[in-house]
Tab-separated table of C-alpha atoms in Angstrom:
chain	number	residue	atom	x	y	z
A	27	MET	CA	10.473	-23.370	5.618
A	28	THR	CA	13.438	-21.004	5.652
A	29	MET	CA	14.907	-20.172	2.240
A	30	THR	CA	18.604	-20.369	1.526
A	31	THR	CA	20.400	-17.191	0.493
A	32	ASP	CA	20.574	-18.362	-3.124
A	33	GLU	CA	16.853	-19.134	-3.182
A	34	LEU	CA	16.038	-15.757	-1.677
A	35	MET	CA	18.179	-13.832	-4.161
A	36	ALA	CA	16.601	-15.794	-7.017
A	37	GLN	CA	13.173	-14.687	-5.802
A	38	VAL	CA	14.316	-11.075	-5.512
A	39	ARG	CA	15.674	-11.151	-9.079
A	40	ARG	CA	12.465	-12.772	-10.355
A	41	LEU	CA	10.400	-10.090	-8.661
A	42	GLN	CA	12.541	-7.327	-10.157
A	43	ILE	CA	12.079	-8.803	-13.635
A	44	THR	CA	8.344	-9.441	-13.361
A	45	THR	CA	7.577	-5.971	-11.989
A	46	ARG	CA	10.028	-3.969	-14.126
A	47	HIS	CA	7.606	-3.227	-16.963
A	48	ALA	CA	4.859	-2.082	-14.618
A	49	VAL	CA	7.187	0.233	-12.747
A	50	THR	CA	9.276	1.674	-15.584
A	51	GLU	CA	6.756	1.920	-18.408
A	52	VAL	CA	3.526	2.927	-16.737
A	53	PHE	CA	3.299	2.609	-13.004
A	54	ALA	CA	5.910	5.158	-11.928
A	55	GLY	CA	4.198	7.910	-13.898
A	56	GLU	CA	0.799	7.072	-12.455
A	57	TYR	CA	2.276	6.909	-8.965
A	58	SER	CA	3.831	10.356	-9.358
A	59	SER	CA	0.545	11.863	-10.529
A	60	ALA	CA	-1.483	10.245	-7.759
A	61	PHE	CA	0.850	11.225	-4.925
A	62	LYS	CA	1.920	14.823	-5.000
A	63	GLY	CA	4.765	16.254	-2.989
A	64	ARG	CA	4.449	18.087	0.299
A	65	GLY	CA	3.951	21.484	-1.315
A	66	MET	CA	5.577	24.111	-3.478
A	67	GLU	CA	8.916	25.732	-2.787
A	68	PHE	CA	10.454	28.867	-4.268
A	69	ALA	CA	12.957	28.198	-7.064
A	70	GLU	CA	13.941	31.520	-8.677
A	71	VAL	CA	12.909	34.899	-10.053
A	72	ARG	CA	13.157	35.373	-13.813
A	73	GLU	CA	12.067	37.897	-16.431
A	74	TYR	CA	8.461	37.796	-17.515
A	75	THR	CA	7.768	36.160	-20.884
A	76	PRO	CA	4.473	36.218	-22.814
A	77	GLY	CA	2.189	33.496	-21.566
A	78	ASP	CA	3.329	33.641	-17.939
A	79	ASP	CA	0.578	33.895	-15.336
A	80	ILE	CA	0.412	37.558	-14.274
A	81	ARG	CA	-0.438	36.400	-10.747
A	82	SER	CA	3.151	35.163	-10.447
A	83	ILE	CA	4.673	38.614	-11.015
A	84	ASP	CA	7.068	39.689	-8.252
A	85	TRP	CA	6.135	43.328	-7.889
A	86	ASN	CA	9.071	44.230	-5.653
A	87	VAL	CA	11.663	42.984	-8.139
A	88	THR	CA	9.640	44.430	-11.022
A	89	ALA	CA	9.656	47.870	-9.412
A	90	ARG	CA	13.420	47.792	-8.871
A	91	ALA	CA	14.246	46.461	-12.341
A	92	GLY	CA	11.821	48.587	-14.287
A	93	HIS	CA	10.347	45.631	-16.199
A	94	PRO	CA	8.323	42.600	-15.061
A	95	TYR	CA	9.774	39.619	-13.260
A	96	VAL	CA	7.933	36.487	-12.121
A	97	LYS	CA	8.466	34.033	-9.291
A	98	ARG	CA	8.916	30.375	-10.219
A	99	PHE	CA	8.051	27.556	-7.845
A	100	THR	CA	8.726	23.826	-8.044
A	101	GLU	CA	6.987	20.961	-6.326
A	102	GLU	CA	8.679	19.758	-3.172
A	103	ARG	CA	8.530	16.173	-4.350
A	104	GLU	CA	10.021	14.080	-1.600
A	105	LEU	CA	7.490	11.895	0.177
A	106	THR	CA	7.763	9.391	2.992
A	107	VAL	CA	6.081	6.118	2.028
A	108	MET	CA	5.456	3.457	4.649
A	109	LEU	CA	4.465	-0.109	3.797
A	110	ALA	CA	2.561	-1.662	6.721
A	111	VAL	CA	2.256	-5.319	5.724
A	112	ASP	CA	0.200	-7.946	7.570
A	113	LEU	CA	2.037	-11.290	7.626
A	114	SER	CA	-0.203	-13.048	10.140
A	115	ALA	CA	-1.120	-16.705	9.651
A	116	SER	CA	-4.297	-16.047	7.630
A	117	GLY	CA	-2.060	-14.901	4.776
A	118	ARG	CA	-0.610	-18.392	4.378
A	119	PHE	CA	-3.476	-19.404	2.140
A	120	GLY	CA	-3.903	-19.532	-1.613
A	121	SER	CA	-6.023	-21.635	-3.960
A	122	ILE	CA	-4.589	-20.482	-7.301
A	123	ASP	CA	-0.838	-20.180	-7.906
A	124	ARG	CA	0.326	-18.108	-4.942
A	125	LEU	CA	-0.368	-17.475	-1.288
A	126	LYS	CA	-1.950	-14.245	-0.136
A	127	GLN	CA	1.315	-13.444	1.652
A	128	GLN	CA	3.210	-13.778	-1.629
A	129	LEU	CA	0.792	-11.436	-3.375
A	130	ALA	CA	1.087	-8.946	-0.498
A	131	ALA	CA	4.881	-9.056	-0.814
A	132	GLU	CA	4.775	-8.544	-4.586
A	133	VAL	CA	2.326	-5.629	-4.446
A	134	SER	CA	4.416	-4.006	-1.705
A	135	ALA	CA	7.595	-4.495	-3.737
A	136	VAL	CA	6.066	-2.798	-6.782
A	137	LEU	CA	5.017	0.165	-4.646
A	138	ALA	CA	8.510	0.385	-3.156
A	139	PHE	CA	10.195	0.267	-6.590
A	140	ALA	CA	7.861	2.968	-7.917
A	141	ALA	CA	8.444	5.222	-4.908
A	142	ILE	CA	12.205	4.916	-5.037
A	143	ARG	CA	12.232	5.838	-8.740
A	144	LYS	CA	10.675	9.165	-7.695
A	145	ASN	CA	13.328	9.634	-5.013
A	146	ASP	CA	10.858	9.141	-2.182
A	147	ARG	CA	11.789	7.612	1.149
A	148	VAL	CA	10.353	4.132	1.763
A	149	GLY	CA	10.038	2.183	4.987
A	150	LEU	CA	8.589	-1.162	6.031
A	151	LEU	CA	6.596	-2.337	9.019
A	152	ILE	CA	5.659	-6.024	9.244
A	153	PHE	CA	2.959	-6.780	11.785
A	154	THR	CA	0.816	-9.581	13.190
A	155	ASP	CA	-0.819	-8.903	16.554
A	156	ARG	CA	2.336	-6.921	17.295
A	157	VAL	CA	5.091	-5.199	15.362
A	158	GLU	CA	7.489	-7.902	14.190
A	159	LEU	CA	9.840	-5.765	12.088
A	160	TYR	CA	10.336	-2.065	11.488
A	161	ILE	CA	12.762	-0.597	8.944
A	162	PRO	CA	12.839	3.228	8.946
A	163	PRO	CA	12.185	5.069	5.659
A	164	LYS	CA	15.236	5.756	3.515
A	165	LYS	CA	16.124	6.407	-0.109
A	166	GLY	CA	18.112	4.325	-2.547
A	167	SER	CA	17.901	1.111	-4.522
A	168	ARG	CA	19.998	-0.902	-2.047
A	169	HIS	CA	17.608	0.036	0.735
A	170	THR	CA	14.614	-0.942	-1.409
A	171	LEU	CA	16.156	-4.338	-2.196
A	172	ARG	CA	16.596	-4.892	1.523
A	173	LEU	CA	12.875	-4.238	2.027
A	174	VAL	CA	12.013	-6.692	-0.744
A	175	ARG	CA	14.289	-9.367	0.752
A	176	GLU	CA	12.590	-8.962	4.125
A	177	LEU	CA	9.133	-9.175	2.578
A	178	LEU	CA	9.995	-12.399	0.764
A	179	ALA	CA	11.916	-14.142	3.527
A	180	PHE	CA	10.309	-12.964	6.762
A	181	GLU	CA	8.674	-15.632	8.922
A	182	ALA	CA	6.307	-14.162	11.473
A	183	ARG	CA	6.547	-15.478	15.014
A	184	HIS	CA	2.915	-14.840	15.960
A	185	PRO	CA	-0.213	-16.030	14.111
A	186	ALA	CA	-2.876	-13.519	15.174
A	187	THR	CA	-3.635	-10.027	13.826
A	188	ASP	CA	-4.053	-6.671	15.561
A	189	LEU	CA	-3.833	-3.530	13.444
A	190	THR	CA	-3.723	-1.302	16.527
A	191	ALA	CA	-0.199	-2.456	17.321
A	192	ALA	CA	0.980	-1.310	13.886
A	193	THR	CA	-0.817	2.040	13.841
A	194	ASP	CA	0.288	2.934	17.381
A	195	HIS	CA	3.888	2.193	16.413
A	196	LEU	CA	3.682	4.376	13.304
A	197	ALA	CA	2.000	7.188	15.244
A	198	ARG	CA	5.026	7.370	17.518
A	199	LEU	CA	7.639	7.236	14.766
A	200	LEU	CA	6.247	9.119	11.749
A	201	LYS	CA	6.746	12.775	12.639
A	202	ARG	CA	5.483	14.287	9.398
A	203	ARG	CA	2.580	13.459	7.121
A	204	SER	CA	3.326	10.298	5.141
A	205	VAL	CA	1.740	7.959	2.624
A	206	VAL	CA	0.871	4.718	4.445
A	207	PHE	CA	-0.131	1.577	2.527
A	208	VAL	CA	-1.796	-0.949	4.848
A	209	VAL	CA	-1.546	-4.305	3.039
A	210	SER	CA	-3.702	-6.974	4.685
A	211	ASP	CA	-6.537	-9.435	4.152
A	212	PHE	CA	-8.400	-7.560	6.931
A	213	LEU	CA	-9.645	-10.831	8.400
A	214	MET	CA	-9.747	-9.247	11.830
A	215	ASP	CA	-12.513	-7.993	14.048
A	216	TRP	CA	-11.123	-4.605	14.946
A	217	TYR	CA	-9.670	-2.229	12.372
A	218	GLU	CA	-12.054	0.731	12.037
A	219	ASP	CA	-10.634	2.930	14.815
A	220	PRO	CA	-6.944	2.265	13.956
A	221	LEU	CA	-7.542	3.197	10.303
A	222	ARG	CA	-9.627	6.240	11.168
A	223	LEU	CA	-7.138	7.605	13.698
A	224	MET	CA	-4.150	7.078	11.396
A	225	SER	CA	-5.929	8.770	8.482
A	226	ARG	CA	-6.175	11.983	10.528
A	227	ARG	CA	-2.411	12.466	10.281
A	228	HIS	CA	-1.424	10.507	7.187
A	229	ASP	CA	-2.555	9.649	3.681
A	230	VAL	CA	-3.716	6.060	4.230
A	231	ILE	CA	-4.464	3.515	1.504
A	232	ALA	CA	-5.876	0.128	2.491
A	233	ILE	CA	-4.930	-2.712	0.135
A	234	GLU	CA	-7.098	-5.777	0.716
A	235	VAL	CA	-5.514	-9.071	-0.377
A	236	SER	CA	-8.002	-11.886	-0.934
A	237	ASP	CA	-8.349	-15.313	-2.525
A	238	PRO	CA	-11.326	-16.519	-4.618
A	239	ARG	CA	-12.016	-19.422	-2.260
A	240	GLU	CA	-12.611	-16.952	0.562
A	241	LEU	CA	-15.525	-15.503	-1.399
A	242	GLU	CA	-17.273	-18.635	-2.645
A	243	LEU	CA	-17.013	-22.400	-2.314
A	244	PRO	CA	-17.074	-25.082	-5.002
A	245	ALA	CA	-19.421	-28.022	-4.603
A	246	ALA	CA	-16.676	-30.147	-3.056
A	247	GLY	CA	-18.566	-32.262	-0.522
A	248	LEU	CA	-17.404	-32.328	3.089
A	249	VAL	CA	-14.646	-29.749	3.659
A	250	GLU	CA	-12.631	-29.254	6.831
A	251	PHE	CA	-11.672	-25.665	7.662
A	252	GLU	CA	-9.015	-24.535	10.077
A	253	ASP	CA	-8.622	-20.989	11.346
A	254	ALA	CA	-4.905	-20.404	10.847
A	255	GLU	CA	-4.769	-17.824	13.629
A	256	THR	CA	-6.700	-19.677	16.339
A	257	GLY	CA	-6.372	-23.322	15.305
A	258	ARG	CA	-10.143	-23.815	15.504
A	259	ARG	CA	-11.491	-26.451	13.092
A	260	MET	CA	-14.898	-27.191	11.620
A	261	VAL	CA	-16.383	-29.376	8.867
A	262	ILE	CA	-19.050	-28.095	6.457
A	263	ASP	CA	-20.970	-29.733	3.626
A	264	ALA	CA	-19.935	-27.750	0.552
A	265	SER	CA	-22.206	-29.866	-1.658
A	266	SER	CA	-25.206	-28.070	-0.159
A	267	PRO	CA	-26.350	-25.008	-2.191
A	268	ARG	CA	-27.720	-23.473	1.015
A	269	VAL	CA	-24.340	-23.781	2.732
A	270	ARG	CA	-22.535	-22.270	-0.257
A	271	ARG	CA	-24.992	-19.358	-0.409
A	272	ARG	CA	-24.541	-18.725	3.299
A	273	TYR	CA	-20.753	-18.848	2.932
A	274	ALA	CA	-20.856	-16.335	0.037
A	275	ALA	CA	-23.216	-14.050	1.957
A	276	ILE	CA	-20.933	-13.949	4.991
A	277	ALA	CA	-17.950	-13.162	2.752
A	278	ALA	CA	-19.883	-10.408	0.955
A	279	ASP	CA	-20.937	-8.878	4.286
A	280	ARG	CA	-17.333	-8.922	5.500
A	281	ARG	CA	-16.048	-7.178	2.370
A	282	GLY	CA	-18.954	-4.736	2.443
A	283	ARG	CA	-17.993	-3.766	5.977
A	284	LEU	CA	-14.439	-3.002	4.846
A	285	VAL	CA	-15.731	-0.830	1.993
A	286	ASP	CA	-18.016	1.018	4.413
A	287	VAL	CA	-15.301	1.480	7.054
A	288	THR	CA	-12.777	2.913	4.606
A	289	ARG	CA	-15.399	5.183	3.034
A	290	ARG	CA	-16.477	6.605	6.405
A	291	ALA	CA	-12.847	7.027	7.455
A	292	GLY	CA	-12.173	8.984	4.248
A	293	LEU	CA	-9.378	6.752	3.010
A	294	ASP	CA	-8.796	4.833	-0.206
A	295	LEU	CA	-9.310	1.097	-0.698
A	296	VAL	CA	-7.688	-1.123	-3.325
A	297	GLN	CA	-8.794	-4.759	-3.615
A	298	VAL	CA	-6.416	-7.300	-5.164
A	299	SER	CA	-6.809	-11.053	-5.486
A	300	THR	CA	-4.610	-14.084	-5.979
A	301	GLY	CA	-7.041	-15.053	-8.730
A	302	LYS	CA	-6.214	-12.287	-11.199
A	303	PRO	CA	-3.450	-9.812	-12.173
A	304	TYR	CA	-3.187	-6.952	-9.709
A	305	ILE	CA	-1.489	-4.280	-11.834
A	306	GLN	CA	-4.744	-3.171	-13.449
A	307	ASP	CA	-6.370	-2.772	-10.033
A	308	LEU	CA	-3.532	-0.515	-8.891
A	309	MET	CA	-3.566	1.468	-12.131
A	310	GLN	CA	-7.302	2.026	-11.884
A	311	PHE	CA	-6.918	3.271	-8.333
A	312	PHE	CA	-4.119	5.695	-9.243
A	313	ARG	CA	-6.066	7.091	-12.194
A	314	LYS	CA	-9.160	7.638	-10.073
A	315	ARG	CA	-7.034	9.361	-7.457
A	316	GLU	CA	-5.356	11.592	-10.037
A	317	HIS	CA	-8.773	12.511	-11.437
A	318	ARG	CA	-9.960	13.519	-7.940
A	319	ARG	CA	-6.943	15.776	-7.592
């Protein structure tokens, strides 16, 4: 159902309020440490002071001046951050207090707010089995609010999922190395090659969005399932321990494949769930990444 403008703005304001603490108090600092700039650029030459690294001495200036001078460099901070968000039909599911799509939108919004606070450029690509929306990376709070509004209000026209469409689109448009967050439930058959190829040119982070009921079933008797992307239906007996064990095993195998694919592709994986707060998962990831650096 399409939201009215007032309803949409109320959601945007709620999201700003609920994510403000994470972004301003903790998250922005962790984000900055985890994602360094593109390199170092020359800032100035100044007189040597005790404690300066002697390797930074500019010998040409030192020779002319008769006393030591050092070069000072600063980090070239500006990054391009792209949010590639899967809004296919499988995201319209949630058994707790939110849909997977809503969690994907909120996580993406937090990342966008954190990036913009560090003056990075942020863009958005919404995909299903094709690219449904692309907003080029820009700076500024007004631009970020536009991204958040699109994430909250966008209604995808196609139910299926194909990551290749998204990665091919980004390969054509992102001319320099960027940070790409792929936010999806990864309930698709084919994602290894798209992730691997994109990670050759960009810093790719896969964020898996899941729901507890996708991992295990309660003993609820006969349950009818419908594949939101194909419309296929089936009935299973969830009162059977054997059926529940089989269901959990299939889910564990699916998640294990994603862990293995991302590991072999050399990219990072963050797993968030509608069943618990996600901020700690993101913080843990950023701290591990900072430690690696």
